[in-house]
């Protein structure tokens, strides 16, 4: 295996970096066994197809929060306008997306208040003790992301308020690694989380560059926790072209 000057793995052929499929094809367990064709297909299917509802939920709730809080929306729009200044088109490159730091904070705060997947289930593979309780192998555990993200002990007294600054780089350094888990956590976390987050930022940035987003008056929005966090009567916002 070869490495570039920044320590990134290269494939043996040429200088192409390892992509997602390369990693699956070259992965080996401690016994040097690779993934079967069915296992590789399952991972690819998960990456490409399983994120549609969750990403749509994240985009919808983010737009709802920004419409509800126009001050934050204006700040995001200013950031997007600066990034797109001087471009002949509205295409965002990977380098552009990395510059949308305040938008990323707003998206993360929306996912805290309205996590796309409110509950994650895991099955234990061995017996172990958890806070004085013996859990046998094969037990199913439910991790309630919604409750964690709305826990006063974790997020403070104003945990129900929309406060993107909680995800500033300074605050992120002080945050417990398991306080914010919209994509689950640990070795079985979402393999597409970076892709999903960047997809959300691109869609929202393109919308806010062209439109002002406002709430529809008298339309009550209330979340309902299903496999994906949805709104009981849907989320309705108005897209007003910028002058």
CSV table of N, CA and C in Angstrom, one decimal, residues 6 29 34 41 46 56 62 66 78 91 105-106 131-132 134 143 146 163 169 171-172 174 184 189 206 223 237 241:
chain,number,residue,atom,x,y,z
A,6,UNK,N,0.5,13.6,2.6
A,6,UNK,CA,-0.3,13.9,3.7
A,6,UNK,C,-0.8,12.7,4.5
A,29,UNK,N,-10.7,-8.9,7.7
A,29,UNK,CA,-10.9,-9.1,9.1
A,29,UNK,C,-9.6,-9.7,9.7
A,34,UNK,N,-12.0,-11.4,3.4
A,34,UNK,CA,-12.7,-10.2,2.9
A,34,UNK,C,-14.2,-10.3,3.0
A,41,UNK,N,-22.6,-5.8,-1.5
A,41,UNK,CA,-23.8,-5.2,-2.1
A,41,UNK,C,-24.6,-4.6,-1.0
A,46,UNK,N,-27.0,0.2,1.3
A,46,UNK,CA,-27.2,1.1,2.5
A,46,UNK,C,-26.7,2.5,2.2
A,56,UNK,N,-34.0,13.8,3.6
A,56,UNK,CA,-35.1,14.7,3.3
A,56,UNK,C,-35.7,15.3,4.6
A,62,UNK,N,-34.5,21.6,8.8
A,62,UNK,CA,-33.5,22.7,8.8
A,62,UNK,C,-34.2,23.9,8.2
A,66,UNK,N,-34.9,27.6,10.0
A,66,UNK,CA,-34.4,28.8,9.4
A,66,UNK,C,-35.5,29.8,9.1
A,78,UNK,N,-26.0,35.2,4.0
A,78,UNK,CA,-24.8,36.1,3.8
A,78,UNK,C,-23.5,35.2,3.5
A,91,UNK,N,-22.8,26.5,-8.9
A,91,UNK,CA,-22.3,25.2,-8.5
A,91,UNK,C,-21.4,25.3,-7.3
A,105,UNK,N,-23.5,24.6,11.3
A,105,UNK,CA,-24.0,24.7,12.7
A,105,UNK,C,-25.5,24.7,12.8
A,106,UNK,N,-26.1,25.4,11.8
A,106,UNK,CA,-27.6,25.5,11.8
A,106,UNK,C,-28.2,24.1,11.5
A,131,UNK,N,-24.6,-0.3,34.2
A,131,UNK,CA,-25.1,0.4,35.4
A,131,UNK,C,-25.8,-0.6,36.4
A,132,UNK,N,-25.2,-1.7,36.7
A,132,UNK,CA,-25.7,-2.6,37.6
A,132,UNK,C,-26.7,-3.6,37.1
A,134,UNK,N,-27.5,-6.7,34.4
A,134,UNK,CA,-26.9,-7.7,33.6
A,134,UNK,C,-27.7,-7.9,32.3
A,143,UNK,N,-31.7,3.0,21.7
A,143,UNK,CA,-31.0,4.2,22.1
A,143,UNK,C,-31.9,5.3,21.7
A,146,UNK,N,-33.8,11.1,20.5
A,146,UNK,CA,-34.7,12.2,20.8
A,146,UNK,C,-34.6,12.7,22.2
A,163,UNK,N,-30.4,27.1,18.9
A,163,UNK,CA,-29.2,27.9,19.2
A,163,UNK,C,-28.0,27.3,18.5
A,169,UNK,N,-17.1,25.8,16.9
A,169,UNK,CA,-15.9,24.9,17.1
A,169,UNK,C,-15.4,24.9,18.5
A,171,UNK,N,-17.4,25.3,21.2
A,171,UNK,CA,-18.3,24.5,22.0
A,171,UNK,C,-18.2,23.0,21.7
A,172,UNK,N,-17.9,22.7,20.4
A,172,UNK,CA,-17.8,21.3,20.0
A,172,UNK,C,-16.6,20.6,20.7
A,174,UNK,N,-15.7,21.1,23.7
A,174,UNK,CA,-16.1,20.8,25.1
A,174,UNK,C,-17.3,19.8,25.2
A,184,UNK,N,-26.1,8.0,14.9
A,184,UNK,CA,-25.7,7.0,15.8
A,184,UNK,C,-24.2,7.3,16.2
A,189,UNK,N,-21.9,3.3,13.4
A,189,UNK,CA,-22.6,4.5,13.1
A,189,UNK,C,-22.8,4.5,11.6
A,206,UNK,N,-28.2,26.3,-1.9
A,206,UNK,CA,-28.8,26.6,-3.2
A,206,UNK,C,-30.1,27.3,-3.0
A,223,UNK,N,-43.8,17.6,15.5
A,223,UNK,CA,-43.1,16.4,15.1
A,223,UNK,C,-43.8,15.1,15.6
A,237,UNK,N,-43.6,25.8,4.1
A,237,UNK,CA,-42.9,27.1,4.1
A,237,UNK,C,-43.1,27.7,2.7
A,241,UNK,N,-38.8,34.6,-4.0
A,241,UNK,CA,-37.6,34.9,-4.8
A,241,UNK,C,-37.0,36.2,-4.3
